[in-house]
Short mmCIF file of C-alpha atoms and ligand atoms in Angstrom, two decimals:
data_model
loop_
_atom_site.label_atom_id
_atom_site.label_comp_id
_atom_site.label_asym_id
_atom_site.label_seq_id
_atom_site.Cartn_x
_atom_site.Cartn_y
_atom_site.Cartn_z
CA UNK Y 1 -146.46 -10.44 16.94
CA UNK Y 2 -143.96 -7.88 18.24
CA UNK Y 3 -143.71 -4.39 16.88
CA UNK Y 4 -140.36 -4.12 15.06
CA UNK Y 5 -140.14 -0.33 15.24
CA UNK Y 6 -138.32 0.93 18.33
CA UNK Y 7 -140.82 3.31 19.91
CA UNK Y 8 -139.25 4.93 22.93
CA UNK Y 9 -141.92 7.40 23.96
CA UNK Y 10 -142.73 10.96 23.05
CA UNK Y 11 -139.74 12.28 25.04
CA UNK Y 12 -137.76 13.49 22.04
CA UNK Y 13 -140.80 15.19 20.51
CA UNK Y 14 -141.59 16.93 23.79
CA UNK Y 15 -138.02 18.15 24.26
CA UNK Y 16 -137.94 19.52 20.71
CA UNK Y 17 -141.23 21.29 21.39
CA UNK Y 18 -139.89 22.91 24.52
CA UNK Y 19 -136.64 24.01 22.93
CA UNK Y 20 -138.06 25.25 19.62
CA UNK Y 21 -141.53 26.33 20.70
CA UNK Y 22 -143.04 24.51 17.72
CA UNK Y 23 -145.15 21.37 17.45
CA UNK Y 24 -143.53 18.69 15.35
CA UNK Y 25 -146.51 16.49 16.22
CA UNK Y 26 -148.62 18.45 13.72
CA UNK Y 27 -146.51 17.23 10.77
CA UNK Y 28 -148.61 15.10 8.43
CA UNK Y 29 -145.79 14.22 6.03
CA UNK Y 30 -146.77 16.24 2.97
CA UNK Y 31 -143.02 16.67 2.23
CA UNK Y 32 -143.45 20.26 1.10
CA UNK Y 33 -140.50 21.26 3.31
CA UNK Y 34 -138.21 18.71 1.65
CA UNK Y 35 -139.34 19.58 -1.88
CA UNK Y 36 -138.38 23.22 -1.43
CA UNK Y 37 -135.19 22.68 0.58
CA UNK Y 38 -132.22 23.98 -1.44
CA UNK Y 39 -129.86 21.65 0.42
CA UNK Y 40 -132.10 18.57 0.09
CA UNK Y 41 -129.92 16.96 -2.61
CA UNK Y 42 -126.94 17.03 -0.22
CA UNK Y 43 -128.75 15.77 2.87
CA UNK Y 44 -128.70 12.21 4.21
CA UNK Y 45 -132.15 12.63 5.80
CA UNK Y 46 -134.67 15.12 4.37
CA UNK Y 47 -136.41 17.68 6.60
CA UNK Y 48 -139.77 15.84 6.47
CA UNK Y 49 -137.98 12.60 7.37
CA UNK Y 50 -136.37 14.34 10.34
CA UNK Y 51 -139.88 15.31 11.51
CA UNK Y 52 -141.03 11.69 11.18
CA UNK Y 53 -138.01 10.39 13.06
CA UNK Y 54 -138.71 12.88 15.86
CA UNK Y 55 -142.26 11.43 16.05
CA UNK Y 56 -140.72 7.99 16.37
CA UNK Y 57 -138.29 9.07 19.07
CA UNK Y 58 -135.35 8.00 16.92
CA UNK Y 59 -132.90 10.19 18.80
CA UNK Y 60 -129.62 8.68 17.63
CA UNK Y 61 -130.59 8.83 13.96
CA UNK Y 62 -131.69 12.45 14.19
CA UNK Y 63 -128.93 13.84 16.38
CA UNK Y 64 -126.27 11.91 14.48
CA UNK Y 65 -127.42 13.05 11.03
CA UNK Y 66 -125.51 15.20 8.54
CA UNK Y 67 -128.77 16.95 7.71
CA UNK Y 68 -129.01 19.05 10.87
CA UNK Y 69 -125.57 20.54 10.14
CA UNK Y 70 -126.22 21.00 6.43
CA UNK Y 71 -129.40 23.01 6.98
CA UNK Y 72 -128.63 26.56 5.82
CA UNK Y 73 -131.31 28.20 7.99
CA UNK Y 74 -132.95 29.69 4.90
CA UNK Y 75 -136.45 29.32 6.38
CA UNK Y 76 -138.05 28.19 3.09
CA UNK Y 77 -139.50 25.17 4.91
CA UNK Y 78 -140.81 27.22 7.84
CA UNK Y 79 -142.43 29.69 5.44
CA UNK Y 80 -144.18 27.00 3.40
CA UNK Y 81 -145.24 24.38 5.95
CA UNK Y 82 -149.05 24.07 5.80
CA UNK Y 83 -149.08 23.11 9.48
CA UNK Y 84 -147.07 26.21 10.53
CA UNK Y 85 -144.24 24.12 11.95
CA UNK Y 86 -141.01 26.08 12.40
CA UNK Y 87 -138.79 23.46 10.79
CA UNK Y 88 -135.73 25.71 10.75
CA UNK Y 89 -136.27 26.24 14.48
CA UNK Y 90 -136.41 22.45 14.95
CA UNK Y 91 -133.07 22.15 13.12
CA UNK Y 92 -131.57 24.69 15.58
CA UNK Y 93 -132.96 22.78 18.56
CA UNK Y 94 -131.53 19.51 17.23
CA UNK Y 95 -128.06 21.04 16.68
CA UNK Y 96 -128.07 22.38 20.24
CA UNK Y 97 -129.24 19.02 21.61
CA UNK Y 98 -126.57 17.12 19.67
CA UNK Y 99 -123.83 19.30 21.19
CA UNK Y 100 -125.39 19.21 24.69
CA UNK Y 101 -125.61 15.43 24.65
CA UNK Y 102 -122.03 15.04 23.43
CA UNK Y 103 -123.26 13.13 20.35
CA UNK Y 104 -120.42 11.93 18.13
CA UNK Y 105 -120.99 14.12 15.08
CA UNK Y 106 -120.59 12.69 11.59
CA UNK Y 107 -119.05 15.99 10.54
CA UNK Y 108 -117.84 18.51 13.13
CA UNK Y 109 -117.30 21.41 10.73
CA UNK Y 110 -120.57 23.15 11.55
CA UNK Y 111 -120.00 22.96 15.29
CA UNK Y 112 -116.39 24.18 14.94
CA UNK Y 113 -117.44 27.06 12.73
CA UNK Y 114 -120.08 28.19 15.24
CA UNK Y 115 -117.52 27.96 18.07
CA UNK Y 116 -114.91 29.94 16.14
CA UNK Y 117 -117.42 32.60 15.14
CA UNK Y 118 -118.88 33.06 18.62
CA UNK Y 119 -115.38 32.97 20.15
CA UNK Y 120 -114.50 35.94 17.99
CA UNK Y 121 -117.65 37.81 19.05
CA UNK Y 122 -116.93 37.11 22.71
CA UNK Y 123 -113.37 38.35 22.37
CA UNK Y 124 -113.97 41.46 20.29
CA UNK Y 125 -117.69 42.20 20.52
CA UNK Y 126 -117.77 41.83 16.74
CA UNK Y 127 -116.60 39.21 14.28
CA UNK Y 128 -112.94 39.55 13.43
CA UNK Y 129 -112.96 37.58 10.21
CA UNK Y 130 -109.26 36.80 9.81
CA UNK Y 131 -108.98 35.59 13.41
CA UNK Y 132 -112.23 33.64 13.15
CA UNK Y 133 -111.14 31.93 9.93
CA UNK Y 134 -107.76 31.04 11.41
CA UNK Y 135 -109.39 29.56 14.53
CA UNK Y 136 -111.79 27.54 12.39
CA UNK Y 137 -109.02 26.25 10.16
CA UNK Y 138 -106.94 25.17 13.15
CA UNK Y 139 -109.89 23.32 14.66
CA UNK Y 140 -110.76 21.45 11.47
CA UNK Y 141 -107.27 21.08 9.96
CA UNK Y 142 -108.80 22.51 6.80
CA UNK Y 143 -105.87 24.82 6.18
CA UNK Y 144 -105.98 25.50 2.47
CA UNK Y 145 -109.53 25.83 1.17
CA UNK Y 146 -110.34 29.32 -0.09
CA UNK Y 147 -106.90 30.74 0.80
CA UNK Y 148 -106.56 31.66 -2.90
CA UNK Y 149 -109.17 34.39 -2.29
CA UNK Y 150 -107.42 36.03 0.64
CA UNK Y 151 -104.75 38.23 -1.04
CA UNK Y 152 -107.28 39.88 -3.31
CA UNK Y 153 -109.72 40.48 -0.46
CA UNK Y 154 -106.96 42.03 1.64
CA UNK Y 155 -105.96 44.27 -1.25
CA UNK Y 156 -109.54 45.45 -1.68
CA UNK Y 157 -109.84 46.22 2.01
CA UNK Y 158 -112.45 43.50 2.48
CA UNK Y 159 -110.45 41.74 5.16
CA UNK Y 160 -108.70 43.54 7.92
CA UNK Y 161 -105.60 42.12 9.59
CA UNK Y 162 -106.57 43.76 12.86
CA UNK Y 163 -109.73 43.21 14.87
CA UNK Y 164 -112.40 45.87 14.77
CA UNK Y 165 -113.23 45.91 18.42
CA UNK Y 166 -116.54 47.12 19.80
CA UNK Y 167 -116.25 49.31 22.89
CA UNK Y 168 -119.05 47.20 24.31
CA UNK Y 169 -116.78 44.18 24.55
CA UNK Y 170 -116.96 43.98 28.36
CA UNK Y 171 -120.75 43.95 28.29
CA UNK Y 172 -120.71 41.38 25.48
CA UNK Y 173 -118.60 39.04 27.59
CA UNK Y 174 -121.06 39.46 30.42
CA UNK Y 175 -123.89 38.59 28.00
CA UNK Y 176 -122.06 35.40 26.96
CA UNK Y 177 -121.55 34.43 30.60
CA UNK Y 178 -125.16 34.99 31.60
CA UNK Y 179 -126.54 33.37 28.43
CA UNK Y 180 -124.64 30.23 29.33
CA UNK Y 181 -126.22 30.23 32.78
CA UNK Y 182 -129.67 30.73 31.28
CA UNK Y 183 -129.14 27.89 28.81
CA UNK Y 184 -128.27 25.60 31.71
CA UNK Y 185 -131.55 26.30 33.50
CA UNK Y 186 -134.01 23.43 33.18
CA UNK E 1 -136.31 61.17 8.35
CA UNK E 2 -133.79 59.76 10.76
CA UNK E 3 -132.72 56.23 11.70
CA UNK E 4 -130.29 54.56 14.06
CA UNK E 5 -128.07 52.57 11.71
CA UNK E 6 -126.95 49.03 12.57
CA UNK E 7 -124.22 48.17 10.04
CA UNK E 8 -123.26 44.71 11.34
CA UNK E 9 -119.85 43.02 11.16
CA UNK E 10 -119.79 42.28 7.40
CA UNK E 11 -120.25 45.91 6.52
CA UNK E 12 -116.93 46.64 8.23
CA UNK E 13 -115.09 44.06 6.13
CA UNK E 14 -116.28 41.98 3.17
CA UNK E 15 -119.30 44.19 2.53
CA UNK E 16 -117.61 47.60 2.76
CA UNK E 17 -119.18 48.46 -0.58
CA UNK E 18 -122.64 47.92 0.91
CA UNK E 19 -121.76 50.21 3.80
CA UNK E 20 -120.41 52.95 1.54
CA UNK E 21 -123.26 52.79 -0.96
CA UNK E 22 -126.00 52.60 1.68
CA UNK E 23 -124.65 55.67 3.46
CA UNK E 24 -124.11 57.54 0.17
CA UNK E 25 -127.62 56.79 -1.15
CA UNK E 26 -129.26 57.72 2.15
CA UNK E 27 -127.28 60.97 2.28
CA UNK E 28 -128.33 61.81 -1.28
CA UNK E 29 -131.98 61.07 -0.51
CA UNK E 30 -132.12 62.99 2.75
CA UNK E 31 -132.30 60.01 5.12
CA UNK E 32 -130.17 60.83 8.16
CA UNK E 33 -128.32 57.90 9.74
CA UNK E 34 -126.84 57.83 13.20
CA UNK E 35 -124.73 54.73 13.75
CA UNK E 36 -125.70 52.83 16.92
CA UNK E 37 -122.82 53.64 19.30
CA UNK E 38 -120.61 50.66 20.23
CA UNK E 39 -122.98 48.16 18.62
CA UNK E 40 -122.07 44.49 18.96
CA UNK E 41 -122.49 41.50 16.63
CA UNK E 42 -126.10 40.24 16.28
CA UNK E 43 -124.86 36.65 16.71
CA UNK E 44 -125.92 35.57 13.21
CA UNK E 45 -126.53 31.86 12.50
CA UNK E 46 -123.85 30.58 14.93
CA UNK E 47 -125.82 32.10 17.84
CA UNK E 48 -129.26 30.74 16.99
CA UNK E 49 -127.75 27.35 16.13
CA UNK E 50 -125.85 27.13 19.44
CA UNK E 51 -127.66 29.06 22.16
CA UNK E 52 -131.26 30.15 22.28
CA UNK E 53 -130.42 32.69 25.01
CA UNK E 54 -127.62 34.32 23.04
CA UNK E 55 -129.84 34.51 19.93
CA UNK E 56 -132.30 36.73 21.81
CA UNK E 57 -129.88 38.64 24.05
CA UNK E 58 -127.33 39.93 21.50
CA UNK E 59 -129.97 41.62 19.30
CA UNK E 60 -131.76 42.91 22.42
CA UNK E 61 -128.53 44.54 23.62
CA UNK E 62 -128.25 46.50 20.35
CA UNK E 63 -131.91 47.46 20.26
CA UNK E 64 -131.65 48.83 23.81
CA UNK E 65 -128.91 51.16 22.56
CA UNK E 66 -131.14 52.41 19.75
CA UNK E 67 -133.95 52.90 22.24
CA UNK E 68 -131.65 55.07 24.33
CA UNK E 69 -131.11 57.23 21.25
CA UNK E 70 -134.88 57.36 20.69
CA UNK E 71 -134.69 56.27 17.05
CA UNK E 72 -136.08 53.43 14.91
CA UNK E 73 -133.40 51.12 13.52
CA UNK E 74 -132.33 50.69 9.91
CA UNK E 75 -130.33 47.58 8.96
CA UNK E 76 -128.56 46.83 5.68
CA UNK E 77 -127.38 43.23 6.11
CA UNK E 78 -130.32 40.87 5.45
CA UNK E 79 -129.00 38.39 7.99
CA UNK E 80 -128.63 40.96 10.82
CA UNK E 81 -132.07 42.26 9.85
CA UNK E 82 -133.62 38.80 10.28
CA UNK E 83 -131.85 38.29 13.63
CA UNK E 84 -132.96 41.65 15.04
CA UNK E 85 -136.54 41.22 13.81
CA UNK E 86 -136.79 37.66 15.12
CA UNK E 87 -135.48 38.56 18.59
CA UNK E 88 -137.79 41.58 18.73
CA UNK E 89 -140.77 39.44 17.72
CA UNK E 90 -140.01 36.91 20.45
CA UNK E 91 -139.51 39.58 23.12
CA UNK E 92 -142.81 41.22 22.18
CA UNK E 93 -144.83 38.02 22.09
CA UNK E 94 -143.30 35.76 24.67
CA UNK E 95 -142.99 37.06 28.25
CA UNK E 96 -140.41 34.39 29.12
CA UNK E 97 -138.16 35.46 26.22
CA UNK E 98 -138.49 39.05 27.36
CA UNK E 99 -137.59 38.26 30.97
CA UNK E 100 -134.64 36.16 29.84
CA UNK E 101 -133.32 38.91 27.55
CA UNK E 102 -133.66 41.41 30.38
CA UNK E 103 -131.89 39.14 32.87
CA UNK E 104 -129.01 38.58 30.46
CA UNK E 105 -128.53 42.17 29.34
CA UNK E 106 -129.36 43.62 32.74
CA UNK E 107 -131.65 46.26 31.19
CA UNK E 108 -135.38 46.51 30.56
CA UNK E 109 -136.56 46.02 26.98
CA UNK E 110 -140.10 45.39 25.71
CA UNK E 111 -139.36 44.91 21.99
CA UNK E 112 -140.81 48.30 21.17
CA UNK E 113 -138.12 49.53 18.80
CA UNK E 114 -139.02 49.43 15.12
CA UNK E 115 -136.50 47.60 12.89
CA UNK E 116 -136.54 48.21 9.14
CA UNK E 117 -134.40 47.06 6.26
CA UNK E 118 -132.88 49.74 4.02
CA UNK E 119 -135.06 48.53 1.10
CA UNK E 120 -138.18 48.93 3.24
CA UNK E 121 -137.10 52.43 4.23
CA UNK E 122 -136.41 53.42 0.61
CA UNK E 123 -139.49 51.91 -1.01
CA UNK E 124 -142.12 52.22 1.72
CA UNK E 125 -141.00 55.10 3.93
CA UNK E 126 -139.33 57.48 1.50
CA UNK E 127 -141.45 56.25 -1.40
CA UNK E 128 -140.90 55.49 -5.07
CA UNK E 129 -142.11 58.89 -6.30
CA UNK E 130 -139.40 60.62 -4.32
CA UNK E 131 -136.76 58.23 -5.67
CA UNK E 132 -137.91 58.49 -9.30
CA UNK E 133 -137.76 62.27 -9.00
CA UNK E 134 -134.09 62.12 -7.90
CA UNK E 135 -132.80 59.80 -10.65
CA UNK E 136 -130.51 61.93 -12.76
CA UNK E 137 -128.54 59.33 -14.72
CA UNK E 138 -130.90 56.53 -15.84
CA UNK E 139 -129.14 53.26 -16.60
CA UNK E 140 -130.25 52.84 -20.21
CA UNK E 141 -132.10 49.51 -20.14
CA UNK E 142 -129.34 47.51 -18.46
CA UNK E 143 -130.80 44.05 -17.76
CA UNK E 144 -130.77 43.16 -14.09
CA UNK E 145 -131.79 40.07 -12.13
CA UNK E 146 -132.97 41.08 -8.65
CA UNK E 147 -131.88 38.46 -6.14
CA UNK E 148 -133.60 38.75 -2.77
CA UNK E 149 -132.22 35.58 -1.24
CA UNK E 150 -133.77 33.94 1.76
CA UNK E 151 -133.73 36.08 4.88
CA UNK E 152 -135.18 39.32 3.56
CA UNK E 153 -138.66 37.86 3.19
CA UNK E 154 -138.71 34.82 5.46
CA UNK E 155 -140.46 33.94 7.63
CA UNK E 156 -143.06 36.43 6.39
CA UNK E 157 -144.95 36.95 9.65
CA UNK E 158 -141.74 38.19 11.28
CA UNK E 159 -139.56 39.90 8.69
CA UNK E 160 -141.44 40.56 5.49
CA UNK E 161 -142.30 44.01 4.15
CA UNK E 162 -142.78 42.46 0.71
CA UNK E 163 -144.29 39.24 -0.69
CA UNK E 164 -142.42 36.18 0.63
CA UNK E 165 -142.45 34.16 -2.60
CA UNK E 166 -142.57 36.92 -5.19
CA UNK E 167 -141.04 40.11 -3.78
CA UNK E 168 -140.87 43.17 -6.03
CA UNK E 169 -139.26 46.04 -4.08
CA UNK E 170 -135.82 45.69 -5.69
CA UNK E 171 -137.42 45.34 -9.12
CA UNK E 172 -139.16 48.67 -8.49
CA UNK E 173 -135.91 50.36 -7.50
CA UNK E 174 -134.02 48.92 -10.47
CA UNK E 175 -136.80 50.04 -12.81
CA UNK E 176 -136.75 53.54 -11.29
CA UNK E 177 -132.98 53.56 -11.93
CA UNK E 178 -133.75 53.18 -15.64
CA UNK E 179 -132.70 49.52 -15.87
CA UNK E 180 -134.87 46.54 -16.85
CA UNK E 181 -135.64 43.98 -14.16
CA UNK E 182 -135.77 40.55 -15.82
CA UNK E 183 -138.30 37.92 -14.79
CA UNK E 184 -136.56 34.89 -13.33
CA UNK E 185 -137.64 32.08 -11.03
CA UNK E 186 -134.91 32.06 -8.35
CA UNK E 187 -135.52 35.43 -6.68
CA UNK E 188 -135.76 33.92 -3.21
CA UNK E 189 -133.82 30.66 -3.60
CA UNK E 190 -131.17 30.39 -0.88
CA UNK E 191 -127.51 30.60 -1.98
CA UNK E 192 -126.40 28.53 1.02
CA UNK E 193 -124.11 31.24 2.32
CA UNK E 194 -124.22 30.21 5.97
CA UNK E 195 -122.38 27.07 4.82
CA UNK E 196 -119.71 29.10 3.03
CA UNK E 197 -116.86 28.18 5.38
CA UNK E 198 -117.97 24.63 6.15
CA UNK E 199 -119.40 23.19 2.92
CA UNK E 200 -118.10 25.30 0.06
CA UNK E 201 -118.95 22.55 -2.45
CA UNK E 202 -122.67 22.77 -1.68
CA UNK E 203 -122.50 26.54 -1.90
CA UNK E 204 -120.72 26.35 -5.27
CA UNK E 205 -123.54 24.17 -6.64
CA UNK E 206 -126.18 26.68 -5.52
CA UNK E 207 -124.21 29.69 -6.80
CA UNK E 208 -123.84 28.01 -10.20
CA UNK E 209 -127.58 27.32 -10.37
CA UNK E 210 -128.45 30.94 -9.53
CA UNK E 211 -125.90 32.60 -11.80
CA UNK E 212 -126.67 30.44 -14.81
CA UNK E 213 -130.42 30.95 -14.40
CA UNK E 214 -129.96 34.72 -14.17
CA UNK E 215 -127.90 34.63 -17.35
CA UNK E 216 -130.41 32.49 -19.24
CA UNK E 217 -133.14 34.92 -18.21
CA UNK E 218 -131.10 37.53 -20.08
CA UNK E 219 -129.58 39.42 -17.14
CA UNK E 220 -126.29 41.34 -17.56
CA UNK E 221 -125.80 41.41 -13.81
CA UNK E 222 -127.37 40.62 -10.45
CA UNK E 223 -128.29 42.97 -7.66
CA UNK E 224 -128.46 41.81 -4.05
CA UNK E 225 -129.22 43.28 -0.62
CA UNK E 226 -127.23 40.86 1.53
CA UNK E 227 -123.47 40.74 2.19
CA UNK E 228 -123.48 36.94 2.34
CA UNK E 229 -125.18 36.65 -1.06
CA UNK E 230 -122.80 39.17 -2.61
CA UNK E 231 -119.58 37.56 -1.40
CA UNK E 232 -120.82 34.12 -2.22
CA UNK E 233 -122.05 34.79 -5.74
CA UNK E 234 -119.20 37.15 -6.62
CA UNK E 235 -116.26 35.24 -5.20
CA UNK E 236 -117.25 31.68 -6.09
CA UNK E 237 -117.81 32.12 -9.82
CA UNK E 238 -114.48 30.60 -10.89
CA UNK E 239 -114.79 27.63 -8.49
CA UNK E 240 -118.42 27.06 -9.47
CA UNK E 241 -117.55 27.09 -13.18
CA UNK E 242 -114.74 24.60 -12.60
CA UNK E 243 -117.03 22.19 -10.75
CA UNK E 244 -120.31 22.61 -12.64
CA UNK E 245 -119.61 23.94 -16.14
CA UNK E 246 -118.92 27.22 -17.91
CA UNK E 247 -120.34 30.45 -16.51
CA UNK E 248 -120.10 33.91 -18.02
CA UNK E 249 -118.45 36.19 -15.45
CA UNK E 250 -121.37 38.13 -13.98
CA UNK E 251 -121.09 41.24 -11.81
CA UNK E 252 -123.00 41.03 -8.52
CA UNK E 253 -123.76 44.51 -7.19
CA UNK E 254 -125.53 45.78 -4.12
CA UNK E 255 -128.83 47.33 -5.12
CA UNK E 256 -127.68 50.51 -3.37
CA UNK E 257 -124.66 50.67 -5.71
CA UNK E 258 -126.88 50.51 -8.79
CA UNK E 259 -129.30 53.06 -7.37
CA UNK E 260 -126.37 55.31 -6.40
CA UNK E 261 -125.14 55.33 -10.00
CA UNK E 262 -128.59 56.35 -11.21
CA UNK E 263 -128.69 59.12 -8.62
CA UNK E 264 -125.50 60.44 -10.21
CA UNK E 265 -123.19 59.60 -7.31
CA UNK E 266 -119.51 59.08 -8.18
CA UNK E 267 -118.53 55.35 -8.47
CA UNK E 268 -115.75 55.74 -5.87
CA UNK E 269 -118.34 56.77 -3.27
CA UNK E 270 -120.19 53.51 -3.96
CA UNK E 271 -117.32 51.04 -3.55
CA UNK E 272 -117.67 49.86 -7.15
CA UNK E 273 -114.05 48.73 -7.30
CA UNK E 274 -114.48 46.19 -4.52
CA UNK E 275 -115.97 43.20 -6.36
CA UNK E 276 -114.11 40.15 -7.69
CA UNK E 277 -116.06 40.37 -10.96
CA UNK E 278 -115.74 44.00 -11.92
CA UNK E 279 -118.48 46.26 -13.18
CA UNK E 280 -117.43 49.32 -15.13
CA UNK E 281 -120.80 50.99 -15.17
CA UNK E 282 -121.95 49.79 -18.62
CA UNK E 283 -123.33 46.59 -20.13
CA UNK E 284 -121.36 43.41 -19.58
S1 LIG C 1 -144.09 20.86 5.24
FE1 LIG C 1 -144.72 20.71 7.41
S2 LIG C 1 -146.38 19.21 7.44
FE2 LIG C 1 -145.34 19.00 5.45
S3 LIG C 1 -143.83 17.37 5.82
FE3 LIG C 1 -142.79 19.32 6.19
S4 LIG C 1 -143.00 19.66 8.41
FE4 LIG C 1 -144.49 18.09 7.82
S1 LIG C 2 -134.09 26.07 6.66
FE1 LIG C 2 -132.79 24.27 6.42
S2 LIG C 2 -134.20 22.55 6.20
FE2 LIG C 2 -135.40 24.41 5.85
S3 LIG C 2 -135.39 24.68 3.62
FE3 LIG C 2 -133.67 25.88 4.43
S4 LIG C 2 -131.90 24.53 4.36
FE4 LIG C 2 -133.74 23.24 4.13
#
């Protein structure tokens, strides 16, 4: 009889451990993380199922999931896991791995939002919301959602048309450059 | 009592009311704040979801500046607070994280700076007796749901100054302000705000759940201590009602705004005109 489950090896689990500093191997599938996840109803694969798929080395399923981009980083799972697994940290590691590997994402909005946000920080040292939102909308062609809220926010001084630059911007750019080098180190 | 203040990007824009009211309340209570000079963004969720190095280095850069001023740090935004605490925790406990942060920022830093949230400073440093003694205009039994959200208490071994599942510090402040803190079950349920730009439908569902639960627990309004929670719950009420059923318009105030009113500070000093769902200072 041949084993029908594709079992690569523990490579995926080991890489997740290195990147997140947490041991997915300790997960015993109690599903407490999934039960308390506020986004669970919207996810294609629940957090506990992600842990199981990492055990199984099912890289394509995990890195190609909607779930890793829907995770809101609320840390409810990490706080409640009886095995002290940092599930939110695993979600971060998986997002980074998906981008690193050039995985075709089922939904690129999360990645584009992170790029737009960090681009703004690199340029100004702080988030310039109007510029960041415009960059995000251009990247995703999502031009009209939430624009109804803009005039009122401008009127109340909650959005500024000009960037609020930090005088540390040169140092911030240097930090971005060196962080990229550090991330590339094995 | 003096702190280096890290406002964070939201407090310069969408959360101006949190900035104004935090500074006004601290001034009134004798807590001196010195803004960290030329602070930079903490990186927020986009940093920790894209680059582990950036997630440690951006907070470290800001904490080094506070160290130069020789002051502990006070943060208002719950998300910045979680980022600064998490980076500090890693730098203190993991020599490799420390070396990496130092290589990236080009300066030494051992994680020694203390980082506290404004609620922690008010309740645990200044103390409730002091605050109760300064309340000059009690709020007459106004019913308030205290919404802590996710990042103020999680994960507890890194950020929490209060119970992770059943925090009470805002309830204490609201009670001292002469209002009634209602019991409700969603104090620490996440509102999904980091998905605000990307998945507004999901966020609308969560906002609807929170607002309708607060109302059925009898609350007239919500208080929050996070810019993301405030914008999300305040601004999405009409959309959430359209998608998930009727909602009574519910003011969502920063806890510092409510406390400021009870301390007798003028509403214009507290940014009370800056919400989508207005609050006139009485029952709603
Ligand atoms: S709570 Fe922890 S042990 Fe339980 S299923 Fe989730 S990750 Fe596994
Ligand atoms: S951190 Fe992510 S996976 Fe964990 S409970 Fe929150 S949304 Fe769910």
